[in-house]
C-alpha cells in the first residue's frame, strides 16, 4: 500500500484540519467544502485523515462494503449470507469530473446482460465510498445535477437506482469532501449551503511555516517509512481523541443558553434558513467532544462559527468585508 502523508504532520491550515476532524466525529454535519489556492494541501489532508482511521469490518466479497452487523440491508446479502467478516481500510474514492451518472450511482451490468442474458446491477462509486470518504476535487466544475444528486444521497444515507427494469436500494453513508479554487468557478449558493462546513485555505505567507512545509514534504519523499514513524505517536493520539469523541458525542449537552447564542449569531449575520443553527449546534458539540468536555460553551461556538456560517451569509452591498470578518464582528457583539 502506498504510504500516506501523516495527518499530524500537516503544518498550518488549522481551519481545514479542524473541519475534517469535526466531520469525522459527527457525520451528520453533512460534509466539508474546502476552497483555496492550488497546492495548499487540500487533497493531502483528506487522504491523510482517511488513512489515519482504523480499518472497518466488511463482508468478504461485498461490492458495497457491507457492514457484517447489517448485511441483510445490502443487495448482495443472499449470495454472501455465509461470507466471513474481514478487515478493510476505510474507503477513499476520488470522483473524477467526467464521471457519468451511471458510474456514480451504478447501472445495469451490460456485459453480463449481453453474455448471459442476466440482469445484474453494477454498483457505482457511491457503493465503493460507503462507510468512507468521497472526495471531489474541483467540485465547483462538476455538473450541478451531479452535485445535487450527491448531496441528496449524502443526506439520506441511501442510494436508490430505478432504471432499465432494475430497482436497487443500498446504504450509501460517506463523508463528502469537496474542494475547489473559486477563481475557476463558483458553486451555486443552493448547493454550497448543503455542505455542513466550509473553509478557506490560503498559501502560507510566513517564511518559517513555508520552510517547514517544504522540509517535511522532502523528508516524506526521501524516506516515507522513517517520516511516518516520526509522527506515529502524534497519529495515535489523534486517533485516540477521535475515538473518544465519537463515543462521548451523544452525551455532550448543548445548554439552552448556547442554543440561544447560536440563534442570535445567525440572526445577526443574516444567515439564510435554519441550517446555520443546526450546523453550529452539531459542530460545537463535536468540538466539545474532541476536547473531552461534557457541555458546549461559548468558546466552542466561536471556534466553529466561521466554518459553519461563512457560506450561508446573504451578500450585503453596504459591507464589502469578508464573511469571516462579519462573523467575527457579530461574535464580538454578542
PDB file of C-alpha atoms in Angstrom, residues 5-8 10 12-35 40-53 92 132-136 175-179 195-199 201 238 242 245-246 283 286-287 290 304 307:
ATOM      1  CA  UNK A   5       1.427  11.679   4.470  1.00  0.00           C
ATOM      2  CA  UNK A   6       0.543  11.701   8.209  1.00  0.00           C
ATOM      3  CA  UNK A   7      -2.365  13.952   9.189  1.00  0.00           C
ATOM      4  CA  UNK A   8      -0.431  15.111  12.243  1.00  0.00           C
ATOM      5  CA  UNK A  10       0.433  18.855   8.189  1.00  0.00           C
ATOM      6  CA  UNK A  12      -0.819  25.165   9.478  1.00  0.00           C
ATOM      7  CA  UNK A  13      -4.229  25.130   7.722  1.00  0.00           C
ATOM      8  CA  UNK A  14      -5.853  24.843  11.146  1.00  0.00           C
ATOM      9  CA  UNK A  15      -9.388  25.632   9.961  1.00  0.00           C
ATOM     10  CA  UNK A  16      -9.293  22.856   7.371  1.00  0.00           C
ATOM     11  CA  UNK A  17      -7.851  20.300   9.794  1.00  0.00           C
ATOM     12  CA  UNK A  18     -10.419  21.221  12.446  1.00  0.00           C
ATOM     13  CA  UNK A  19     -13.312  20.945   9.967  1.00  0.00           C
ATOM     14  CA  UNK A  20     -12.183  17.500   8.826  1.00  0.00           C
ATOM     15  CA  UNK A  21     -11.857  16.267  12.396  1.00  0.00           C
ATOM     16  CA  UNK A  22     -15.307  17.623  13.308  1.00  0.00           C
ATOM     17  CA  UNK A  23     -16.851  15.879  10.296  1.00  0.00           C
ATOM     18  CA  UNK A  24     -15.117  12.633  11.256  1.00  0.00           C
ATOM     19  CA  UNK A  25     -16.629  12.859  14.743  1.00  0.00           C
ATOM     20  CA  UNK A  26     -20.123  13.966  13.668  1.00  0.00           C
ATOM     21  CA  UNK A  27     -21.163  12.503  10.272  1.00  0.00           C
ATOM     22  CA  UNK A  28     -24.482  14.410  10.405  1.00  0.00           C
ATOM     23  CA  UNK A  29     -22.614  17.645   9.719  1.00  0.00           C
ATOM     24  CA  UNK A  30     -23.073  16.914   6.030  1.00  0.00           C
ATOM     25  CA  UNK A  31     -19.623  17.173   4.536  1.00  0.00           C
ATOM     26  CA  UNK A  32     -16.904  19.754   4.156  1.00  0.00           C
ATOM     27  CA  UNK A  33     -16.208  22.209   1.346  1.00  0.00           C
ATOM     28  CA  UNK A  34     -12.627  23.456   1.072  1.00  0.00           C
ATOM     29  CA  UNK A  35     -11.969  26.475  -1.121  1.00  0.00           C
ATOM     30  CA  UNK A  40      -2.097  24.106  -0.361  1.00  0.00           C
ATOM     31  CA  UNK A  41      -2.566  20.535   0.849  1.00  0.00           C
ATOM     32  CA  UNK A  42      -6.329  20.131   0.432  1.00  0.00           C
ATOM     33  CA  UNK A  43      -6.322  16.618  -1.015  1.00  0.00           C
ATOM     34  CA  UNK A  44      -3.301  15.627   1.090  1.00  0.00           C
ATOM     35  CA  UNK A  45      -5.197  16.439   4.288  1.00  0.00           C
ATOM     36  CA  UNK A  46      -8.309  14.489   3.259  1.00  0.00           C
ATOM     37  CA  UNK A  47      -6.305  11.420   2.228  1.00  0.00           C
ATOM     38  CA  UNK A  48      -4.258  11.646   5.420  1.00  0.00           C
ATOM     39  CA  UNK A  49      -7.370  11.639   7.595  1.00  0.00           C
ATOM     40  CA  UNK A  50      -8.822   8.628   5.748  1.00  0.00           C
ATOM     41  CA  UNK A  51      -5.548   6.738   6.160  1.00  0.00           C
ATOM     42  CA  UNK A  52      -5.418   7.589   9.859  1.00  0.00           C
ATOM     43  CA  UNK A  53      -8.750   5.957  10.695  1.00  0.00           C
ATOM     44  CA  UNK A  92     -11.476   6.605  -0.107  1.00  0.00           C
ATOM     45  CA  UNK A 132     -15.610   6.048   3.944  1.00  0.00           C
ATOM     46  CA  UNK A 133     -14.777   9.240   2.075  1.00  0.00           C
ATOM     47  CA  UNK A 134     -15.989  10.579  -1.258  1.00  0.00           C
ATOM     48  CA  UNK A 135     -13.632  13.295  -2.429  1.00  0.00           C
ATOM     49  CA  UNK A 136     -14.365  15.653  -5.315  1.00  0.00           C
ATOM     50  CA  UNK A 175     -18.197  11.751   4.268  1.00  0.00           C
ATOM     51  CA  UNK A 176     -18.433  14.098   1.305  1.00  0.00           C
ATOM     52  CA  UNK A 177     -15.435  16.383   0.882  1.00  0.00           C
ATOM     53  CA  UNK A 178     -15.327  18.914  -1.932  1.00  0.00           C
ATOM     54  CA  UNK A 179     -12.533  21.247  -2.856  1.00  0.00           C
ATOM     55  CA  UNK A 195     -22.298  21.388   2.738  1.00  0.00           C
ATOM     56  CA  UNK A 196     -22.140  21.404   6.510  1.00  0.00           C
ATOM     57  CA  UNK A 197     -18.841  23.219   6.850  1.00  0.00           C
ATOM     58  CA  UNK A 198     -16.902  25.453   4.510  1.00  0.00           C
ATOM     59  CA  UNK A 199     -13.324  26.586   4.979  1.00  0.00           C
ATOM     60  CA  UNK A 201      -7.196  27.710   2.705  1.00  0.00           C
ATOM     61  CA  UNK A 238      -5.239  11.938  17.232  1.00  0.00           C
ATOM     62  CA  UNK A 242     -11.332  10.843  17.649  1.00  0.00           C
ATOM     63  CA  UNK A 245     -15.015  11.973  20.970  1.00  0.00           C
ATOM     64  CA  UNK A 246     -17.238   9.738  18.834  1.00  0.00           C
ATOM     65  CA  UNK A 283     -20.220  21.271  15.092  1.00  0.00           C
ATOM     66  CA  UNK A 286     -18.306  17.724  18.164  1.00  0.00           C
ATOM     67  CA  UNK A 287     -15.715  20.340  19.143  1.00  0.00           C
ATOM     68  CA  UNK A 290     -12.945  16.414  20.947  1.00  0.00           C
ATOM     69  CA  UNK A 304     -16.803  26.582  14.687  1.00  0.00           C
ATOM     70  CA  UNK A 307     -16.771  27.322   9.042  1.00  0.00           C
TER      71      UNK A 307
END
